[in-house]
Structures are given as structure tokens and as C-alpha cells.
Amino acid sequence: MQEPIIEIKDLTYSYHQEQNILENISLSIHKGDLVAIIGHNGSGKSTLVKLIAGLLEQKTESITLRGKLSYIPQKVSSDNNFPAKVKEILDLECCDCKLRDEVLKNLGIDEFVEKQFKVLSGGQQQRVLIALALLSNPDILILDEPTVGVDTKTQEDFYKLLKKLHKERELTILFVTHDTGMISDYFTKIICLDNKKAHMDEAKNTDKVLHSGYGEHFHEVHHHHHKTKESN
Amino acid sequence: MFEILSYEFMQRALLGGIIISTASALIGVFLVLKRLSLLGDSLAHASFGGIALGFVTGWNPLLTALAFVTLASLGIDRLVNKLKVYGESAIALMLSFGMALALLLIGIAKKMDYNIFSYLFGSILTINSFDIALAATVLALILIFYFFNYKILLYSAFNQDIALVRNKRTKLIDKLFIMLSAVTIVISIRAVGILLISALLVIPALIGLRLSKSFKSTIFIAILSSICGVLLGIFLAYYFDLPAGGTIVMSLLFLFVLSLFFGRK
């Protein structure tokens, strides 16, 4: 079997000598996996992806990456003053024209490249960030709750887009989310963080993982899970 | 009216003014976007400690301020990133440290020189060739630094997390930027003085942000308005015999108010 593109062995992490937020976590993520990372607030989802992305310093070298990584943060920026045009932001990544044209067309950005980033809608800003990430030609794409504060339709378009990109580019995608309703439709794997531990499984077993991961909160989450599915 | 241009001190003031306003606008745009405007104010106040050190030891006050402020900027960086002190608290701490040190040094030396106050409020009309050479060197350093690191700087101002993941040099470039801000503050002391430096850093950037439609034009407008404000201030100071620090800042504020009428928001 191929070596995992992200290999985590025995990862433990705490912020400034406080209690561990993650404890002895071992995970193998393979090329082409489309992974949803779920868990309660404070369960360490963002911490885990920040460690993988290298934004937090590991105390021991527990994470091996075998590919180029791009990261899309939770919040674009609360700053509505940033003056750059979309074009100027995309220019931050040097890349060949062919890739650029393809990415812009694929994400439907060509129509607003001349606009300033700050005047775009939340969904459009998100697409610019994805484009920026794709222009660096990554093997791994990490997204930390990128759909927070975006309407349901935009969210759904976003999941479809991810699935398409995943298929076309064989991207490995890690996606932190609270929205458990769509996991089995769009993702291949699921990682559930709970009580400092991580459980990984196939996305089709989401119910099972939710059960093991969320413990006594299962019913509440399960209820939400089915409610979201019905409304879809 | 152009007879004033024949005075040597006026030529020096105008040349110095153009160099200092260009440098401070270039630094100011990034400071404002990175939400570090207060850092500029803090380093300016901290520089008073360095200036007092120069007065007491007899060394050139701008050079001692330069060394002191560079160390202060590294101190703030260490407090925030290693010792996990809140950013604004670290800034307040360094500000008080510099001012208190200055008071102590002046007290110990029992040397209350009138000149030391020229550093508090600026005196661009008395700028000398050494000050101009120092300012020109700093401006050259900024231009070289921006030329080679423009993308990383812009990336980091746009979103620091993405920038850190994409380029391992981001942290180093951010640190060097803060050090450059520190030296820019020191050369700006001559124009408006320690107490008003924030104006020179922040107001042109705000005008740029208000009137521009792209990042490049933001920088261009900031530099242009900074130069206009400083030159207008120098002329007003000369004709009405007023302190240049005050007229420069008032001119910049006047341009800012104008931008409110012409801005799109």
C-alpha cells in the first residue's frame, strides 16, 4: 500500500502548559482522501489542522507530510478595508498562465478579478481563497470551517466544488466542519475528535463514528444530523 | 514666493521632508493594514529613552535612538511571541519604559536642554545634512526590502496564517519589517517629533485606503498625500512662523478630511 500523504504518530498537544487538548493521536491520511473533521467546540479540530499546517509548533516531530500543503483559514479576515483587487491577491502566487486561466474559469472568478476583494460577497471571497490555494498547486488542501456564516445554497455549491476539485486533481482534502448532515454525500473519510482522542472511519459510517465520538451527546448530534439531511 | 527656495535651510527641510514622508507612508500602509498603528506610537515614545541616552552620553541622539528603538521592537516581539503577553499590553509597557528612562536620564544628568524638546515636537527647519543622509539611507533600505519581499509582505498583511503556511520566510520578513518601522520612526522624529509621529504613519495610509481602488494605488496615494501634507506644513510653518510639527500634522489632517468628501464610502 502507498505511504500515507499525512502521517501522524502519537501526537500530544497543549497550549502553554495547560491541560492537553490532543493526546496520543495517530492517524494516516492517504492521497486522494476527502476527509471531514468534526467535533465539539474546543475539541481541538482547529488545533489539529493548525499543527498539520505547521502554524503551531509541535513539541515532538509527530507529523510527517509527503506533499505540498495549502491552508484556508476559518475567517478570511474581519478586515473590510483591505484595498487589494482580486487580481493583485491572485498575483501573490506565481504560476503559469494555463493553470491560472483554468482555475479562474473553473471557480467562476474571471468575472470579478478587477474588483476589490473587500466588495465581494462571502461566497465570492471564499472562492478567491480556494483559487489562491489552488494556484500554489498543492497536493493537500486544508480548510478550517470555511462555510461558517455562509447561506445554505452557497455551502452546497461549495461542497460540490470541493468534490469536483478532488476528483479532477486527486487532491487530498481535510475539511473542518460542524455540518454533519452532508458528510456521507460528499466525503470519503471522517475524523471525529472527542475527549482529546481522534476516531477515523469511512464517511459512510458517519453514524457509527458520531456515536463513538460524541458519547452521551450522540442523540443531540444525531437529531441535528438527520434534521440537516431532511432539510437537504 | 519662490525666494524661500533659495535659502539653504529651506532646501534641506524640503528635501528631508520629501524623503521622510515617502518612507513613513511606505511603512505606514503596512502598519495600518497589519493593525499595528499603535506599535508605531509606542516605538516613537520608546525612542525618547534613546534620545535622552544620546544627550547624556554626548553621542548623536538619533543614532542612540536608532539602536534603542530597534532593541525595543525586538523586545516587543519577544514579549508577544515568546512570553505570550497581549500585544497591546507589550506596546504600552515599552512606551512607558522609554519615557520613564528618558525622564530618569535627564534627571540624573541634571541637564534640561532646550534641544531635547525639539525631539518631542520636531524641528524640520533645522534638519542638517547628516539627518538627511540618514533618512535617505533608511528610504533606500525600505525600497530594497520591498522590492525583494513585496509579495510576502502583502500576503502577510492579507492573511498571516495563509502566508505562514505558504512561505517559511514570512516570520523573518515580518520581524525585519518591524525593525524597518522602528528606524523609519527615528528618522521621522526630525519632521514632526516623537509625540506626533503616529500622524505621519497613519494619516497618509488612511487617505490611501479611502481613495484607492487597488493596493498599488493605495501606496501611491499614501506617498503623494504624505509628501503634500509635509510640504504644505513646512511652507505654513515658514510663512506664519509656527512650529512645523504642528503645521505638518494639521495639513495631513486637512487632506484626510478632504478625502472624506471625495472617498467612495
Coordinates of C-alpha atoms in Angstrom, one line a residue, chain A residues 16 50 53 55 57 68-71 73 75-77 79 81-85 88-89 91-94 116-118 129 132 136, chain B residues 32-33 35 82 84 150-152 154-155 157-162 164-166 171 208-209 212-218 264-265:
Chain A
H16 CA 1.1 27.0 27.4
K50 CA -3.0 24.1 12.5
A53 CA -0.3 23.0 8.5
L55 CA 1.0 27.0 12.2
E57 CA 4.9 24.4 16.9
K68 CA 2.7 20.4 -0.7
L69 CA 0.1 21.9 1.5
S70 CA -2.2 24.9 1.2
Y71 CA -4.3 26.2 4.1
P73 CA -8.3 29.6 7.5
K75 CA -12.0 33.5 8.8
V76 CA -10.8 35.3 5.7
S77 CA -10.3 38.5 7.6
D79 CA -10.9 43.5 7.8
N81 CA -10.6 47.7 4.5
F82 CA -8.1 45.6 2.6
P83 CA -7.7 47.5 -0.6
A84 CA -6.2 44.9 -3.0
K85 CA -8.0 43.8 -6.1
E88 CA -3.5 41.5 -7.0
I89 CA -4.2 38.9 -4.5
D91 CA -0.7 37.5 -8.3
L92 CA 0.7 36.5 -4.9
E93 CA 1.1 33.0 -6.3
C94 CA 3.4 32.8 -9.2
Q116 CA -11.6 44.8 -4.9
F117 CA -11.6 41.8 -2.6
K118 CA -13.5 43.7 0.1
L129 CA -9.2 31.9 -1.3
L132 CA -5.3 31.3 -4.3
S136 CA 0.1 27.1 -5.5
Chain B
V32 CA -2.2 50.1 9.4
L33 CA -3.2 47.0 7.4
R35 CA -3.3 46.6 12.7
K82 CA 7.6 34.0 23.4
K84 CA 2.6 35.4 25.4
Y150 CA 6.7 42.7 -1.7
K151 CA 4.7 39.5 -2.2
I152 CA 5.4 38.1 1.3
L154 CA 1.3 41.7 1.1
Y155 CA 0.5 38.1 1.7
A157 CA -1.0 41.7 5.5
F158 CA -3.8 39.9 3.7
N159 CA -3.8 36.9 5.9
Q160 CA -1.0 35.9 8.2
D161 CA -1.9 32.2 8.5
I162 CA -2.0 31.6 4.8
L164 CA 3.0 31.4 7.1
V165 CA 1.9 28.2 5.5
R166 CA 2.9 29.3 2.1
K171 CA 8.1 35.3 10.2
G208 CA -4.8 56.0 0.5
L209 CA -7.2 53.3 1.8
S212 CA -7.8 53.9 -3.9
K213 CA -9.2 51.1 -5.9
S214 CA -6.2 48.7 -5.7
F215 CA -3.3 48.0 -3.4
K216 CA -0.7 49.7 -5.7
S217 CA -2.8 52.8 -5.9
T218 CA -3.2 52.8 -2.1
R264 CA -16.3 56.4 -2.2
K265 CA -17.6 55.2 1.2

